XYZ file of C-alpha atoms in Angstrom:
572
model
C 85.335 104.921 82.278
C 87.773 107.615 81.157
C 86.036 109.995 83.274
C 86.154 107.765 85.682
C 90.127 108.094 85.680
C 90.393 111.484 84.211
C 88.281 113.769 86.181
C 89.642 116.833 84.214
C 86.688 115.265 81.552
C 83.931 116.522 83.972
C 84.783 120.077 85.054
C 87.134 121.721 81.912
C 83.734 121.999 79.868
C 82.879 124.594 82.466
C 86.267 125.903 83.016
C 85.668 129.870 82.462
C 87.960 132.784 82.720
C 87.282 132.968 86.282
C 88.942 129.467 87.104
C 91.337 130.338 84.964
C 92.302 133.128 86.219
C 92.389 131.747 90.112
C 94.220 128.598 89.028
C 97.164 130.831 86.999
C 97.716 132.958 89.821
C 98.160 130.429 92.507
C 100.367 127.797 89.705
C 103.126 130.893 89.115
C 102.824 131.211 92.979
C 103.522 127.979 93.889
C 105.999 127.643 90.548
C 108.210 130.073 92.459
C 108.194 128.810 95.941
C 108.668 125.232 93.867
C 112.036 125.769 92.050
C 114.691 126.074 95.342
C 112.419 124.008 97.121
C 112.816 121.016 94.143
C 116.563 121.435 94.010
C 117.175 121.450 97.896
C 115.085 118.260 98.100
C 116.787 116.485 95.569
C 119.681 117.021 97.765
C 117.826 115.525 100.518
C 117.442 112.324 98.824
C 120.578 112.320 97.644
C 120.306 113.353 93.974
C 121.569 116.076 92.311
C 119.188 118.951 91.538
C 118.262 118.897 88.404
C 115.994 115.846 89.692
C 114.427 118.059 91.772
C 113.370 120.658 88.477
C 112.384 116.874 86.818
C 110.193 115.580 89.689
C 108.214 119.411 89.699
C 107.320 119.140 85.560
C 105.489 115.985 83.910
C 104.713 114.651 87.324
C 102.388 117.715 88.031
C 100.743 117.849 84.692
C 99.797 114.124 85.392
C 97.767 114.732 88.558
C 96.400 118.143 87.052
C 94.481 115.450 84.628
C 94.003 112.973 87.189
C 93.474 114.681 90.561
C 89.864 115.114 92.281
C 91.357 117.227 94.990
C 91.067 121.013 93.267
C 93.321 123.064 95.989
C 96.277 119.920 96.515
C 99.837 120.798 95.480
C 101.654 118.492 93.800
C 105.497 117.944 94.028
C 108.752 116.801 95.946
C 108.430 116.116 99.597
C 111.007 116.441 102.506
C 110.289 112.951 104.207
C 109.490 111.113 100.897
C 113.106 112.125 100.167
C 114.168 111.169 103.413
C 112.403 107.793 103.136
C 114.465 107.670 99.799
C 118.032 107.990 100.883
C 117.321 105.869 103.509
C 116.110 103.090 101.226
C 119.098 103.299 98.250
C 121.961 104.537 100.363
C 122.262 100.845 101.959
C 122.967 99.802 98.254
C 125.387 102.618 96.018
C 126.358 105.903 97.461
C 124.594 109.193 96.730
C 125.117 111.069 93.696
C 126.996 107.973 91.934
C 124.862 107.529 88.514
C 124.144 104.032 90.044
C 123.030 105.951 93.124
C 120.075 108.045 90.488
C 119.123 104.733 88.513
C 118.279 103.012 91.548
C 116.135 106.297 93.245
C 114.168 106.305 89.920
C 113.408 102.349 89.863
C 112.229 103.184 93.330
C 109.985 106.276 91.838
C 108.660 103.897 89.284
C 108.119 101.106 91.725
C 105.779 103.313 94.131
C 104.205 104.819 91.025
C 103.342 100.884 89.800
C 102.468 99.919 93.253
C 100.056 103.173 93.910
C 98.389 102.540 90.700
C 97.333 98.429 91.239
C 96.164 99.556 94.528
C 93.871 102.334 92.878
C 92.867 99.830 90.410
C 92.173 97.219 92.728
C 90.097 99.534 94.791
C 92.793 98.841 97.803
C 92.566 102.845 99.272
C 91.664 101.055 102.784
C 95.261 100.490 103.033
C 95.610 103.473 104.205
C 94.349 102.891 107.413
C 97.792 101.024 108.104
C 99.410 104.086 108.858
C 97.291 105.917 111.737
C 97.501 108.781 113.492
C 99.987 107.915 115.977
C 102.461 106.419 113.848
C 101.981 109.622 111.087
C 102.410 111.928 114.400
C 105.403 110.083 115.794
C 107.290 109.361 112.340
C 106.844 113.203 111.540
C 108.270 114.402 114.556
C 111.081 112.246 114.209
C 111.522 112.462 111.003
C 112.145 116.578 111.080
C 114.902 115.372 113.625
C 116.438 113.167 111.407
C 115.996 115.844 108.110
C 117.720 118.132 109.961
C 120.386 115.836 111.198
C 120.957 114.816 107.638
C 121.462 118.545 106.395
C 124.566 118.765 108.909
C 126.619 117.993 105.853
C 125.452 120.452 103.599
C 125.526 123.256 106.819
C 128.703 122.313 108.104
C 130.906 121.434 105.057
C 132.035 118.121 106.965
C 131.394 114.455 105.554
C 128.944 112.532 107.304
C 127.606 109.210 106.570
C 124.496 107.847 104.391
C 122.152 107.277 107.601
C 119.136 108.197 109.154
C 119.820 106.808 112.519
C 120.429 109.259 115.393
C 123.464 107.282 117.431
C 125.500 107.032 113.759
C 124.654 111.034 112.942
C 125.843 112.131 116.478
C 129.043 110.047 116.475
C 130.512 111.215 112.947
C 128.946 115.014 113.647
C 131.696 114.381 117.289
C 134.132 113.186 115.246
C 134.496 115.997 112.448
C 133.601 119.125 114.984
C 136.675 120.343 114.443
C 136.695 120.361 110.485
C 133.556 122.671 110.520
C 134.164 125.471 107.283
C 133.086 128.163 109.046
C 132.250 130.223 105.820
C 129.854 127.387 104.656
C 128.128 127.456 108.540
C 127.649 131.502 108.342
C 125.968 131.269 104.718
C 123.469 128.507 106.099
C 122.856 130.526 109.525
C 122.207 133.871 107.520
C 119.969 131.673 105.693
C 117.808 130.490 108.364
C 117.893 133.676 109.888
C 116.642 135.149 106.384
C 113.998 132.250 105.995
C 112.417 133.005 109.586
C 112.303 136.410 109.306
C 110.522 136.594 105.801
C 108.012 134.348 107.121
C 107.397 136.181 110.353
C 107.097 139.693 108.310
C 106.426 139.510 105.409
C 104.808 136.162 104.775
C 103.182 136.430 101.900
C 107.080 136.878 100.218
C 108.814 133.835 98.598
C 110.960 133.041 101.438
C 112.900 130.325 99.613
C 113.418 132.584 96.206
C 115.052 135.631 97.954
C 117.576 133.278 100.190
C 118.512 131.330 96.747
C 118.437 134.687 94.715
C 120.608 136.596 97.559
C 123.000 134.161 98.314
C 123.375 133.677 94.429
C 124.531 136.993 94.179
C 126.825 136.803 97.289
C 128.805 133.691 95.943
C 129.471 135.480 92.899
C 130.773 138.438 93.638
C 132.629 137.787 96.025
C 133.519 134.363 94.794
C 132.944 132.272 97.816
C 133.284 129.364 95.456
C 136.857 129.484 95.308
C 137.840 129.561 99.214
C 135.426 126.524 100.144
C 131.620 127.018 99.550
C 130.144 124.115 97.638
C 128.004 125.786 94.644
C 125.339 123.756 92.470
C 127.891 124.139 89.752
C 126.512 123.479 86.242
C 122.776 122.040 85.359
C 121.544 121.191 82.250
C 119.639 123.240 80.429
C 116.404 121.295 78.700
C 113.617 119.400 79.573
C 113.968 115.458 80.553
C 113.764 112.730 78.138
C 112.562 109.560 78.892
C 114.474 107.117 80.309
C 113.875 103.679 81.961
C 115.477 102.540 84.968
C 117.791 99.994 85.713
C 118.783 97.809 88.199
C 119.887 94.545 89.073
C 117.094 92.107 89.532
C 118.082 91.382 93.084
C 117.975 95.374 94.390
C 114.770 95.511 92.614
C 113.412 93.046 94.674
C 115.243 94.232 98.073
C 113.577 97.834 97.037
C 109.750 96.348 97.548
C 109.345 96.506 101.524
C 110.431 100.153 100.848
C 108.364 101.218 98.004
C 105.542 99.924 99.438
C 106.766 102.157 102.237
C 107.093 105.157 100.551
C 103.946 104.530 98.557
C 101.627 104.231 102.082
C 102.968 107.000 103.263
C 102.619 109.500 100.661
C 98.998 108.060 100.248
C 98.407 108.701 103.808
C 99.748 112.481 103.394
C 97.141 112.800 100.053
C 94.275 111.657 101.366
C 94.397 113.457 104.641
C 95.208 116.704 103.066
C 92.842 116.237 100.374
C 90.232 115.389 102.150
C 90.855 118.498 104.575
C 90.319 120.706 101.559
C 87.439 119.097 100.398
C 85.498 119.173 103.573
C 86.356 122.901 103.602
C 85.056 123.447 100.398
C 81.866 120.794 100.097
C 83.292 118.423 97.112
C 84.175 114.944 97.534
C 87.847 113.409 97.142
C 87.552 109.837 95.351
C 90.747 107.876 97.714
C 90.866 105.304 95.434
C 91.614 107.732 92.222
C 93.803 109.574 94.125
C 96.317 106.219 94.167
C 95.868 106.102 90.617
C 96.701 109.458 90.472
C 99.239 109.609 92.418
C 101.187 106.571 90.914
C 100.584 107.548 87.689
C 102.912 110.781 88.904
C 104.945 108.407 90.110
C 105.646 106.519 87.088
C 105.955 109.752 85.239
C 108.568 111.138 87.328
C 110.739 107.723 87.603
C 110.362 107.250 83.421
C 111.511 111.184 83.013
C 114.352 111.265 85.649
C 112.331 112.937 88.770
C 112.168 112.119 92.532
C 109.069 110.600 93.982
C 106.000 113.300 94.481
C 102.913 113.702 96.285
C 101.147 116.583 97.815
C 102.902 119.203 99.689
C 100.901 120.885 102.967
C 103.146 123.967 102.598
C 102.759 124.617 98.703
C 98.755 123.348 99.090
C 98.306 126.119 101.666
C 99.818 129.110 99.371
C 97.985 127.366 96.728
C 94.664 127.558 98.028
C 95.357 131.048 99.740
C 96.314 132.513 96.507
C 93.231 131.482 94.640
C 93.200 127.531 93.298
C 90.003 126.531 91.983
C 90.872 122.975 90.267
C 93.753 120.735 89.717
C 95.120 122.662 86.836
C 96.867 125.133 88.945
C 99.440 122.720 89.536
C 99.838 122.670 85.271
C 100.992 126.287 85.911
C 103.373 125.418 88.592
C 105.140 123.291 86.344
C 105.082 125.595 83.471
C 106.806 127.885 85.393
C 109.591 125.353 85.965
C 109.285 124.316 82.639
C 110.126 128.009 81.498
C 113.404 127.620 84.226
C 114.888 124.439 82.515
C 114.711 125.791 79.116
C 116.079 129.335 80.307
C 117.360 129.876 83.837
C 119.270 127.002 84.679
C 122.556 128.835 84.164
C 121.147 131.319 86.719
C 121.825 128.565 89.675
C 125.663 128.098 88.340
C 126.953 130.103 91.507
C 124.078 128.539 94.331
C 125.731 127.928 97.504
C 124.823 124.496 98.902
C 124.371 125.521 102.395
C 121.323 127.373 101.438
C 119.709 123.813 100.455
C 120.547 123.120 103.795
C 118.964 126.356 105.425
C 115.294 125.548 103.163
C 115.349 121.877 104.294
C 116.072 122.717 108.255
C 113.356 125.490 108.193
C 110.817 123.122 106.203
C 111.598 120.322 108.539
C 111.102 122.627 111.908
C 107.670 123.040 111.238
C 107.029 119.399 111.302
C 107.343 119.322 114.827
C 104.146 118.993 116.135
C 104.040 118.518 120.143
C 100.811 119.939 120.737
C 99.369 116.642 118.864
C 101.114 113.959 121.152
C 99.947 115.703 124.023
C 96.295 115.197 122.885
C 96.947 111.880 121.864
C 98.672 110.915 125.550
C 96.063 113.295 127.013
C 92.881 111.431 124.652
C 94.225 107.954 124.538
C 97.116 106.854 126.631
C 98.091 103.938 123.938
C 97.475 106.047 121.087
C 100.343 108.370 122.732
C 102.263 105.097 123.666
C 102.514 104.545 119.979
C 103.279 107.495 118.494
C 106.325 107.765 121.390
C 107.389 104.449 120.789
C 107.603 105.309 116.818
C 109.220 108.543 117.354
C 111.773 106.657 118.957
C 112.513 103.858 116.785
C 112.854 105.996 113.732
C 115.365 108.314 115.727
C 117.534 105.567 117.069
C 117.165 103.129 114.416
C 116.265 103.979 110.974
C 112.705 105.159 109.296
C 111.722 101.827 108.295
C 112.308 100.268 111.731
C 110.234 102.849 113.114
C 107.458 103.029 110.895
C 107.409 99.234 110.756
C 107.142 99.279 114.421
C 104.492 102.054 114.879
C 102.450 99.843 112.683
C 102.511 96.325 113.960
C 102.005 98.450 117.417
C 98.771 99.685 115.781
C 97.942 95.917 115.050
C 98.648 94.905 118.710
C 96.480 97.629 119.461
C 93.456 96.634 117.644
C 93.674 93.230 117.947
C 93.899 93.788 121.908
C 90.827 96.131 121.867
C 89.315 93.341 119.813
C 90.015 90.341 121.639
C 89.174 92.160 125.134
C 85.989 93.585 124.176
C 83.569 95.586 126.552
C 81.064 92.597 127.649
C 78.521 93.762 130.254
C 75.275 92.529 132.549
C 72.082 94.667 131.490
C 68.826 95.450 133.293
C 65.644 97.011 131.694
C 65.330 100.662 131.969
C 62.019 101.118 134.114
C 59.118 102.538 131.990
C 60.792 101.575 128.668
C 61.822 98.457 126.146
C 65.831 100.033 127.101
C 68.350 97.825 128.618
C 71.524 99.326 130.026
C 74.750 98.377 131.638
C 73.972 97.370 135.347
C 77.542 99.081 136.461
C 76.522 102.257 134.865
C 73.102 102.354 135.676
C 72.099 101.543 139.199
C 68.484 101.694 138.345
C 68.269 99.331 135.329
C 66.303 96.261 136.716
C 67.872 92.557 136.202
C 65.151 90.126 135.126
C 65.132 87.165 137.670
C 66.661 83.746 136.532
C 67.668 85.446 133.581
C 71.151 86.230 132.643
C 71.201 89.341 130.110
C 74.596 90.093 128.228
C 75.910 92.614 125.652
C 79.231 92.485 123.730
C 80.339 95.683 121.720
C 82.297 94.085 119.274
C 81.869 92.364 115.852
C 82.342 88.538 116.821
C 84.875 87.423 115.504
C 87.707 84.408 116.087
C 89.821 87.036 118.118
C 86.551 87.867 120.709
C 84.501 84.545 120.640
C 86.107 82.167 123.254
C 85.735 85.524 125.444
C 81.951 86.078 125.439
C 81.919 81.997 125.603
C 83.827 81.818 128.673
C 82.170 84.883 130.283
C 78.777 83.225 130.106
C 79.951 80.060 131.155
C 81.385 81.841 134.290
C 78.596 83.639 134.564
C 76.015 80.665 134.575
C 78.003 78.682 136.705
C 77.325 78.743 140.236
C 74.053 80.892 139.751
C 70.316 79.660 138.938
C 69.596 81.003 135.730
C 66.991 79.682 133.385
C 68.314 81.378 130.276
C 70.547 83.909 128.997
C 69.927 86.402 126.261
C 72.197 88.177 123.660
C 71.810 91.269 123.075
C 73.159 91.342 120.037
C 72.672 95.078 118.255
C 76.081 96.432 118.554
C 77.360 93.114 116.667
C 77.787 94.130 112.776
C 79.861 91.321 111.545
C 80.383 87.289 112.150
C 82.587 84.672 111.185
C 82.959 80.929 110.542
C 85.184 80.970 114.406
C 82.070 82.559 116.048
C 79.195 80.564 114.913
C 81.363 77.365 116.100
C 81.754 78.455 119.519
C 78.036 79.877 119.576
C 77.007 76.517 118.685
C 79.278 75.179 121.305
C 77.530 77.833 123.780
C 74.167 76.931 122.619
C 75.413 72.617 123.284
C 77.128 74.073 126.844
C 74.224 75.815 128.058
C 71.899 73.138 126.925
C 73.752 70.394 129.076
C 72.748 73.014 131.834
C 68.811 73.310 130.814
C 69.773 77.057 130.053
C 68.035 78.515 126.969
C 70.074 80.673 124.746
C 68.203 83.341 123.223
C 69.665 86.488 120.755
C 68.071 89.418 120.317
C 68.568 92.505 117.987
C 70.984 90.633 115.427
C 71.790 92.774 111.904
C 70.616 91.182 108.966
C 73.893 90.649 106.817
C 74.816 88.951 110.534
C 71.207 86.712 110.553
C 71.831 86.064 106.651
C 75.351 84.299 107.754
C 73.470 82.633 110.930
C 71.156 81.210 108.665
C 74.030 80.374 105.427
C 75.904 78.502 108.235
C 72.139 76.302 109.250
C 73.049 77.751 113.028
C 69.459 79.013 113.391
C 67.861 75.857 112.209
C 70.098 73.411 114.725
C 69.109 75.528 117.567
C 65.408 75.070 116.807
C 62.514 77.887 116.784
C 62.816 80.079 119.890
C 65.958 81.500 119.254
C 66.734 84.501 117.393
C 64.538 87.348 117.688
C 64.073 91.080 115.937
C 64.694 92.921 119.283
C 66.095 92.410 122.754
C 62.860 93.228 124.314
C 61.374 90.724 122.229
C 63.795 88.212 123.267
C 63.156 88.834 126.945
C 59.407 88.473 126.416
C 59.525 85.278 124.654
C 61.128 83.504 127.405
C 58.840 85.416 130.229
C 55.953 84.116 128.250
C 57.686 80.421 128.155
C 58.220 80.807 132.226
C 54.484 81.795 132.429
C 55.752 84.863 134.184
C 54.185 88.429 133.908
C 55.633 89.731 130.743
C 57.558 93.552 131.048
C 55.093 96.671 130.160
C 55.757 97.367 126.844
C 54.838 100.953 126.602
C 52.991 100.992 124.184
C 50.055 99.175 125.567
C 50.822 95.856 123.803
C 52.738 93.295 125.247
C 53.040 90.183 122.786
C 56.266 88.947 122.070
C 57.334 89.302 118.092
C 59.351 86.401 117.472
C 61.640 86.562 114.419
């Protein structure tokens, strides 16, 4: 059991120097890139940055003990601090100590939430969130994250929202207050981040803007003619505290931390798994929640942001040598070693900068290329993900993920309820039936109606494949009609009622129903439920050819070549 939830248990007996060695190197790596990218994040969700540092220390050492993805960097995220400000700002405004109390109830609410889920075996869930709504949330999400930096770039108020209508308006109506000193440091910075990255990649980008414009504001005191600086941060590690909140926010928090804790899932397990496909070992989903939350709850209990796993910092990590989870222990010993020393280092740090790290992170979100191939693969796949990009622009992030996912319901239960149902023939020279449309020279058996339905039968499919072969059967002379049921892998208590009501229908008509090819967890509930006794012997057989042969043999017609020499029907 406790390896079960600590998987450090099974590989640090054979932790050697090599490991360690790989896993130091690409911890102080990611450490670096980690400390502006913490503190401009914070800012992101509205908290001062010292939260950042907070979320980037216990938080990490938790998932280094329970992680089963070796090469995933842990940390604070860009849209999880988006989702953040979004969710608290309707309540306190940022930066207000009732503002920080309420983001780290949140933190401790996904963590709690995450880890019942794990417990509970509930990783499924994150097959809420699919590809198009991931796709068109990012995209519009690194609209809104750079919309919401305006602030920060500008040096103009602008107000606690992530709707696009709301940004534009107040970004029209303070133009003309733009500080112009603030807007050169944050252009300089961009220009500073972009070039790093295109030459000399392998360079702390994020470090050397911080570090440079550091310098800048102080000697030449920027801070005292309008440039917003971090000011003072405490020096020390984070005590514990709980957080508190009235009853009734708690409860107005859920739909959001459930939210947040979906999508952060969603972003672990599909970069997790990515790694360990590359690299041949398996990622447990399921530990990975309780991983995760138990991050969570770290970070809300010791004063951080939210975290989960970063695709920038997991790249670097892996490309600078990561060979288990305890890398990220490194990363946050390197922060550790910045709280207890350097803070006093980030006294003259101009704001703007924050803003210049976010809008660069955020660009790369951008991903067009992917809703082409999704319009391109699967026109309502595309549909969604366009429809979600533009409800979390115009609206707000919950609206639009909200909407991208009862879309993605719609979706399935459409696909579901309309499922492919087709006429087969037999395949001459073989026991094969195919789809007459598709396959001019499969053979129709006379007087005998032959249908397939690719779909589990469910209540949302049932009436369909009723009503189809009651159509079918209706003005025509057919004897029987067979099931081919193979491509059914699950029943329920809906579809055996209406098969029995088939079976009743079709018996009024002197029309045998026969089923071939059913699974056997799909016979087993046939037979729970009695259906196969009150349609009598005849009924159910092991194979669609089998089926077919039963009721030639019945007719006293010539039964179909078998192949194989033999030509008995083997009745279930």
């Amino acid at each position: 059991m406790m390896k079960r939830y600590l998987p450090i248990l099974d590989w640090l007996p054979r932790y050697d120097r090599t490991l360690f060695r790989g896993d130091a190197v690409a911890g102080i790596t990611v450490g670096v890139m980690l400390i502006p990218q913490s503190m401009a994040y914070a800012s992101l969700a509205g908290l001062p940055p010292i939260h950042g540092l907070y979320a980037s220390l216990l938080p990490l050492v938790v998932y280094a003990f329970m992680g089963s993805s070796r090469h995933l960097a842990f940390g604070i995220m860009a849209i999880d601090c988006l989702i953040v400000a979004a969710a608290v700002s309707q309540f306190t405004p940022s930066g207000t100590p009732e503002y920080v109390g309420l983001v780290l109830a949140l933190t401790l609410m996904v963590g709690i939430i995450q880890m019942l889920l794990g417990f509970m075996r509930f990783g499924f869930l994150v097959n809420l969130l699919s590809r198009p709504v991931i796709s068109g949330f990012t995209g519009a999400a690194a609209i809104v994250i750079c919309l919401s930096q305006l602030k920060s770039l500008l040096g103009i108020p602008m107000p606690q929202s992530t709707a696009l209508p709301a940004l534009m308006m107040a970004l029209f109506r303070e133009a003309a207050d733009i500080h112009v000193l603030t807007l050169l440091i944050g252009l300089a910075g961009m220009v500073l981040l972009a070039s790093i990255k295109h030459w000399l990649p392998r360079v702390p980008g994020a470090l050397v803007a911080v570090t440079l414009s550091t310098l800048a504001v102080w000697y030449f005191r920027l801070d005292t003619i309008g440039v917003d600086t971090v000011g003072v941060i405490p020096t020390g590690l984070p005590s514990v505290d709980v957080p508190a909140g009235g009853w009734g926010i708690v409860q107005a928090l859920v739909p959001s931390a459930i939210m947040l804790a979906l999508v952060q899932f969603m972003t672990v397990v599909s970069l997790g798994k990515l790694y360990a496909g590359k690299y041949g070992y398996r990622l447990d989903a399921n530990q990975e929640l309780v991983a995760l939350g138990a991050s969570n709850a770290a970070a809300g209990l010791f004063q951080g942001a939210p975290v989960s796993g970063s695709f920038s910092r997991s790249a670097v990590s892996e490309g600078t040598g990561a060979q288990t989870p305890l890398s990220n222990f490194f990363a946050a010993a390197v922060v550790a070693v910045t709280l207890l020393f350097l803070t006093p280092l980030f006294f003259y740090l101009p704001i703007p900068i924050f803003a210049s790290i976010i809008i660069m992170a955020a660009i790369g979100l951008v991903d067009i290329r992917e809703l082409r191939y999704l319009l391109r693969t699967k026109k309502v796949d595309g549909v969604i993900a366009l429809v979600t990009f533009t409800v979390t622009l115009m609206v707000g992030i919950q609206a639009g993920i909200l909407t991208g996912v009862g879309l993605s319901v719609v979706a399935i239960m459409a696909r579901i309820s309309r499922p492919n149902i087709v006429r087969l023939g037999l395949i001459p020279g073989t026991q094969t039936f195919r789809d007459v449309t598709h396959h001019p020279e499969a053979i129709e058996v006379d007087d005998l109606l032959m249908v397939r339905m690719d779909a589990s039968f469910s209540f949302a499919n049932a009436e369909r494949l009723r009503d189809t072969i009651i159509e079918e059967v209706a003005d025509a002379p057919y004897r029987a009609v067979v099931i081919d049921a193979q491509p059914i892998n699950d029943i329920d208590t809906t579809a055996l009622a209406v098969l029995s009501e088939l079976h009743d229908a079709l018996s009024a008509r002197h029309i045998r129903l026969v089923i071939g090819g059913m699974k056997e967890p799909v016979l087993e509930t046939v037979r729970e439920a009695g259906l196969d006794d009150e349609m009598g012997p005849g009924h159910l057989f092991m194979t669609p050819f089998d089926a077919v042969q039963a009721v030639l043999t019945d007719w006293e017609r010539a039964l179909l070549p078998r192949g194989d020499g033999g030509h008995h029907p083997l009745e279930q």
